[in-house]
């Protein structure tokens, strides 16, 4: 079980984590929360219907990590948008879609990161031997979402566009300043892969 998720009887997943691993995942989840930003403030409307239809941003984020986490819905950077008019129409559709969906997407990603932090904080004091984290099916799905977001964020900082590029990362010399981030990226990928397998019927 060390370093890999395994299915629990009746659903859910478990993984053994040591103190360092717990600290790394928690720190990354906190950083992800800070990047995504706070939720609605105290001034949010009392009317839940009004909040449901509250508009979000229409422009893509400037930060490249947030751009990866919240991509445009109607544009593909690898595809020719066609004529200037078609490109303008794509931008307009993307802006409209973003306006009505990004707030919900941010809330979902925020809740997933918070679920990771809460579940780690609820672990009994791990001590030198670490602890076994046990997740329900719902918590497993939230962890899966958060692990995916963490890998997207780190991959963006490492300029990884395609998963096939990860082969080169294994060969980075130890003195390369990207090495710690690369190791975290690859380790989270292993966790993500084994967690996916626990959720498959």
Short mmCIF file of C-alpha atoms in Angstrom, two decimals:
data_model
loop_
_atom_site.label_atom_id
_atom_site.label_comp_id
_atom_site.label_asym_id
_atom_site.label_seq_id
_atom_site.Cartn_x
_atom_site.Cartn_y
_atom_site.Cartn_z
CA UNK A 1 0.00 0.00 0.00
CA UNK A 2 2.82 2.56 0.58
CA UNK A 3 2.52 5.34 -2.00
CA UNK A 4 -0.42 3.77 -3.84
CA UNK A 5 -4.15 3.85 -3.29
CA UNK A 6 -5.90 0.55 -2.74
CA UNK A 7 -9.65 -0.11 -2.73
CA UNK A 8 -11.47 -0.47 0.57
CA UNK A 9 -14.15 -3.11 1.10
CA UNK A 10 -17.51 -1.54 0.35
CA UNK A 11 -16.02 1.34 -1.63
CA UNK A 12 -13.52 4.12 -1.11
CA UNK A 13 -9.75 3.99 -1.06
CA UNK A 14 -6.82 3.92 1.34
CA UNK A 15 -3.18 4.96 1.07
CA UNK A 16 -0.28 4.94 3.52
CA UNK A 17 1.45 8.32 3.74
CA UNK A 18 4.44 9.37 5.78
CA UNK A 19 4.80 12.74 7.50
CA UNK A 20 6.70 14.31 4.59
CA UNK A 21 4.14 13.14 2.02
CA UNK A 22 1.26 14.45 4.14
CA UNK A 23 3.03 17.80 4.50
CA UNK A 24 3.74 18.06 0.75
CA UNK A 25 0.18 17.26 -0.34
CA UNK A 26 -1.31 19.60 2.25
CA UNK A 27 1.04 22.43 1.29
CA UNK A 28 0.26 22.00 -2.42
CA UNK A 29 -3.49 21.94 -1.73
CA UNK A 30 -3.21 25.17 0.31
CA UNK A 31 -1.24 26.81 -2.51
CA UNK A 32 -3.89 25.67 -5.00
CA UNK A 33 -6.60 27.25 -2.82
CA UNK A 34 -4.66 30.52 -2.72
CA UNK A 35 -4.27 30.42 -6.50
CA UNK A 36 -7.96 29.74 -7.16
CA UNK A 37 -8.93 32.57 -4.83
CA UNK A 38 -11.57 33.03 -2.14
CA UNK A 39 -15.19 32.12 -2.53
CA UNK A 40 -18.13 34.54 -2.35
CA UNK A 41 -17.67 37.10 0.39
CA UNK A 42 -19.93 38.27 3.16
CA UNK A 43 -21.69 40.59 0.72
CA UNK A 44 -23.13 37.75 -1.36
CA UNK A 45 -26.90 38.02 -1.86
CA UNK A 46 -29.25 36.28 0.55
CA UNK A 47 -31.34 35.14 -2.41
CA UNK A 48 -29.87 31.76 -3.53
CA UNK A 49 -31.51 32.18 -6.94
CA UNK A 50 -29.70 35.48 -7.46
CA UNK A 51 -26.42 33.83 -6.46
CA UNK A 52 -27.08 30.98 -8.90
CA UNK A 53 -27.29 33.44 -11.78
CA UNK A 54 -24.45 35.68 -10.62
CA UNK A 55 -22.09 36.38 -13.47
CA UNK A 56 -18.44 35.48 -13.37
CA UNK A 57 -15.50 36.80 -15.40
CA UNK A 58 -15.70 36.77 -19.18
CA UNK A 59 -11.97 37.06 -19.90
CA UNK A 60 -9.52 34.17 -19.42
CA UNK A 61 -7.16 34.51 -16.43
CA UNK A 62 -3.77 36.12 -16.99
CA UNK A 63 -1.92 33.55 -14.87
CA UNK A 64 -0.84 30.60 -17.08
CA UNK A 65 -1.71 28.08 -14.35
CA UNK A 66 -5.24 29.46 -14.00
CA UNK A 67 -5.52 29.46 -17.79
CA UNK A 68 -4.77 25.73 -17.71
CA UNK A 69 -7.26 25.15 -14.87
CA UNK A 70 -9.96 27.27 -16.52
CA UNK A 71 -9.41 26.99 -20.28
CA UNK A 72 -11.59 28.59 -22.93
CA UNK A 73 -14.45 26.28 -23.84
CA UNK A 74 -14.66 27.14 -27.53
CA UNK A 75 -11.06 27.44 -28.61
CA UNK A 76 -8.28 24.97 -29.24
CA UNK A 77 -4.76 26.44 -29.28
CA UNK A 78 -3.62 23.64 -31.59
CA UNK A 79 -6.38 24.25 -34.13
CA UNK A 80 -6.60 27.00 -36.73
CA UNK A 81 -9.57 29.19 -35.74
CA UNK A 82 -10.20 29.99 -39.40
CA UNK A 83 -11.13 33.48 -40.54
CA UNK A 84 -10.86 36.52 -38.25
CA UNK A 85 -14.65 36.53 -38.02
CA UNK A 86 -14.71 32.88 -36.91
CA UNK A 87 -11.98 33.60 -34.36
CA UNK A 88 -14.00 36.54 -33.01
CA UNK A 89 -17.11 34.36 -32.77
CA UNK A 90 -15.11 31.74 -30.84
CA UNK A 91 -13.91 34.39 -28.40
CA UNK A 92 -17.46 35.67 -27.90
CA UNK A 93 -18.82 32.17 -27.27
CA UNK A 94 -15.97 31.41 -24.86
CA UNK A 95 -16.54 34.67 -22.97
CA UNK A 96 -20.28 33.95 -22.64
CA UNK A 97 -19.66 30.39 -21.47
CA UNK A 98 -17.00 31.50 -18.97
CA UNK A 99 -19.29 34.19 -17.56
CA UNK A 100 -21.86 31.61 -16.47
CA UNK A 101 -19.64 28.67 -15.55
CA UNK A 102 -16.33 29.82 -14.08
CA UNK A 103 -17.70 30.67 -10.64
CA UNK A 104 -19.10 27.14 -10.30
CA UNK A 105 -15.88 25.60 -11.61
CA UNK A 106 -13.83 27.58 -9.12
CA UNK A 107 -16.17 26.57 -6.29
CA UNK A 108 -15.83 22.89 -7.23
CA UNK A 109 -12.05 23.03 -7.41
CA UNK A 110 -11.94 24.96 -4.13
CA UNK A 111 -14.14 22.35 -2.42
CA UNK A 112 -11.94 19.50 -3.73
CA UNK A 113 -8.78 21.15 -2.39
CA UNK A 114 -10.50 21.80 0.95
CA UNK A 115 -11.57 18.14 1.12
CA UNK A 116 -7.93 17.11 0.74
CA UNK A 117 -6.81 19.46 3.51
CA UNK A 118 -9.63 18.39 5.84
CA UNK A 119 -8.99 14.67 5.37
CA UNK A 120 -5.26 15.11 6.03
CA UNK A 121 -5.97 17.25 9.10
CA UNK A 122 -8.29 14.55 10.45
CA UNK A 123 -5.52 11.95 10.41
CA UNK A 124 -4.33 10.99 13.84
CA UNK A 125 -0.84 12.27 14.55
CA UNK A 126 1.19 10.30 12.02
CA UNK A 127 4.47 10.11 13.90
CA UNK A 128 7.54 8.67 12.21
CA UNK A 129 5.67 5.74 10.70
CA UNK A 130 3.11 7.92 8.96
CA UNK A 131 -0.59 7.13 8.80
CA UNK A 132 -3.15 5.37 6.63
CA UNK A 133 -5.57 7.75 4.95
CA UNK A 134 -9.00 6.21 4.34
CA UNK A 135 -11.40 7.91 1.96
CA UNK A 136 -15.08 7.36 1.18
CA UNK A 137 -16.15 7.11 -2.46
CA UNK A 138 -17.16 10.78 -2.44
CA UNK A 139 -13.88 11.85 -0.82
CA UNK A 140 -11.99 9.72 -3.34
CA UNK A 141 -13.64 11.62 -6.19
CA UNK A 142 -12.76 14.94 -4.57
CA UNK A 143 -9.16 13.81 -4.10
CA UNK A 144 -9.05 12.73 -7.73
CA UNK A 145 -10.20 16.17 -8.85
CA UNK A 146 -7.69 17.89 -6.60
CA UNK A 147 -4.80 15.65 -7.70
CA UNK A 148 -5.66 16.40 -11.32
CA UNK A 149 -5.70 20.15 -10.62
CA UNK A 150 -2.39 19.96 -8.75
CA UNK A 151 -0.75 18.12 -11.66
CA UNK A 152 -2.17 20.63 -14.15
CA UNK A 153 -0.80 23.48 -12.04
CA UNK A 154 2.66 21.94 -11.67
CA UNK A 155 2.68 20.83 -15.31
CA UNK A 156 1.93 24.39 -16.35
CA UNK A 157 4.85 25.73 -14.29
CA UNK A 158 7.08 23.07 -15.91
CA UNK A 159 5.74 23.91 -19.40
CA UNK A 160 4.45 20.36 -19.89
CA UNK A 161 1.89 20.39 -22.68
CA UNK A 162 1.72 16.68 -23.46
CA UNK A 163 1.92 13.70 -21.10
CA UNK A 164 4.38 12.09 -23.53
CA UNK A 165 6.91 14.73 -22.50
CA UNK A 166 7.20 13.21 -19.02
CA UNK A 167 9.76 10.62 -20.20
CA UNK A 168 12.39 13.36 -20.40
CA UNK A 169 11.59 14.45 -16.85
CA UNK A 170 12.88 11.16 -15.43
CA UNK A 171 16.32 11.96 -16.86
CA UNK A 172 16.73 15.41 -15.30
CA UNK A 173 20.00 15.72 -13.35
CA UNK A 174 19.69 16.16 -9.59
CA UNK A 175 21.17 19.67 -9.77
CA UNK A 176 18.39 20.87 -12.09
CA UNK A 177 16.30 23.40 -10.10
CA UNK A 178 13.12 21.87 -11.55
CA UNK A 179 13.88 18.46 -10.06
CA UNK A 180 11.80 18.79 -6.82
CA UNK A 181 8.79 20.02 -8.78
CA UNK A 182 9.24 17.24 -11.33
CA UNK A 183 9.40 14.60 -8.58
CA UNK A 184 6.19 15.97 -7.06
CA UNK A 185 4.52 15.95 -10.48
CA UNK A 186 5.46 12.32 -11.16
CA UNK A 187 4.56 11.18 -7.63
CA UNK A 188 1.14 12.83 -7.79
CA UNK A 189 0.63 11.15 -11.15
CA UNK A 190 1.22 7.76 -9.55
CA UNK A 191 -1.24 8.56 -6.76
CA UNK A 192 -3.80 9.76 -9.29
CA UNK A 193 -3.45 6.64 -11.43
CA UNK A 194 -3.92 4.22 -8.53
CA UNK A 195 -6.85 6.24 -7.17
CA UNK A 196 -8.56 6.04 -10.57
CA UNK A 197 -8.20 2.26 -10.51
CA UNK A 198 -9.94 2.06 -7.11
CA UNK A 199 -12.97 3.92 -8.50
CA UNK A 200 -13.34 1.69 -11.54
CA UNK A 201 -16.05 -1.02 -11.26
#
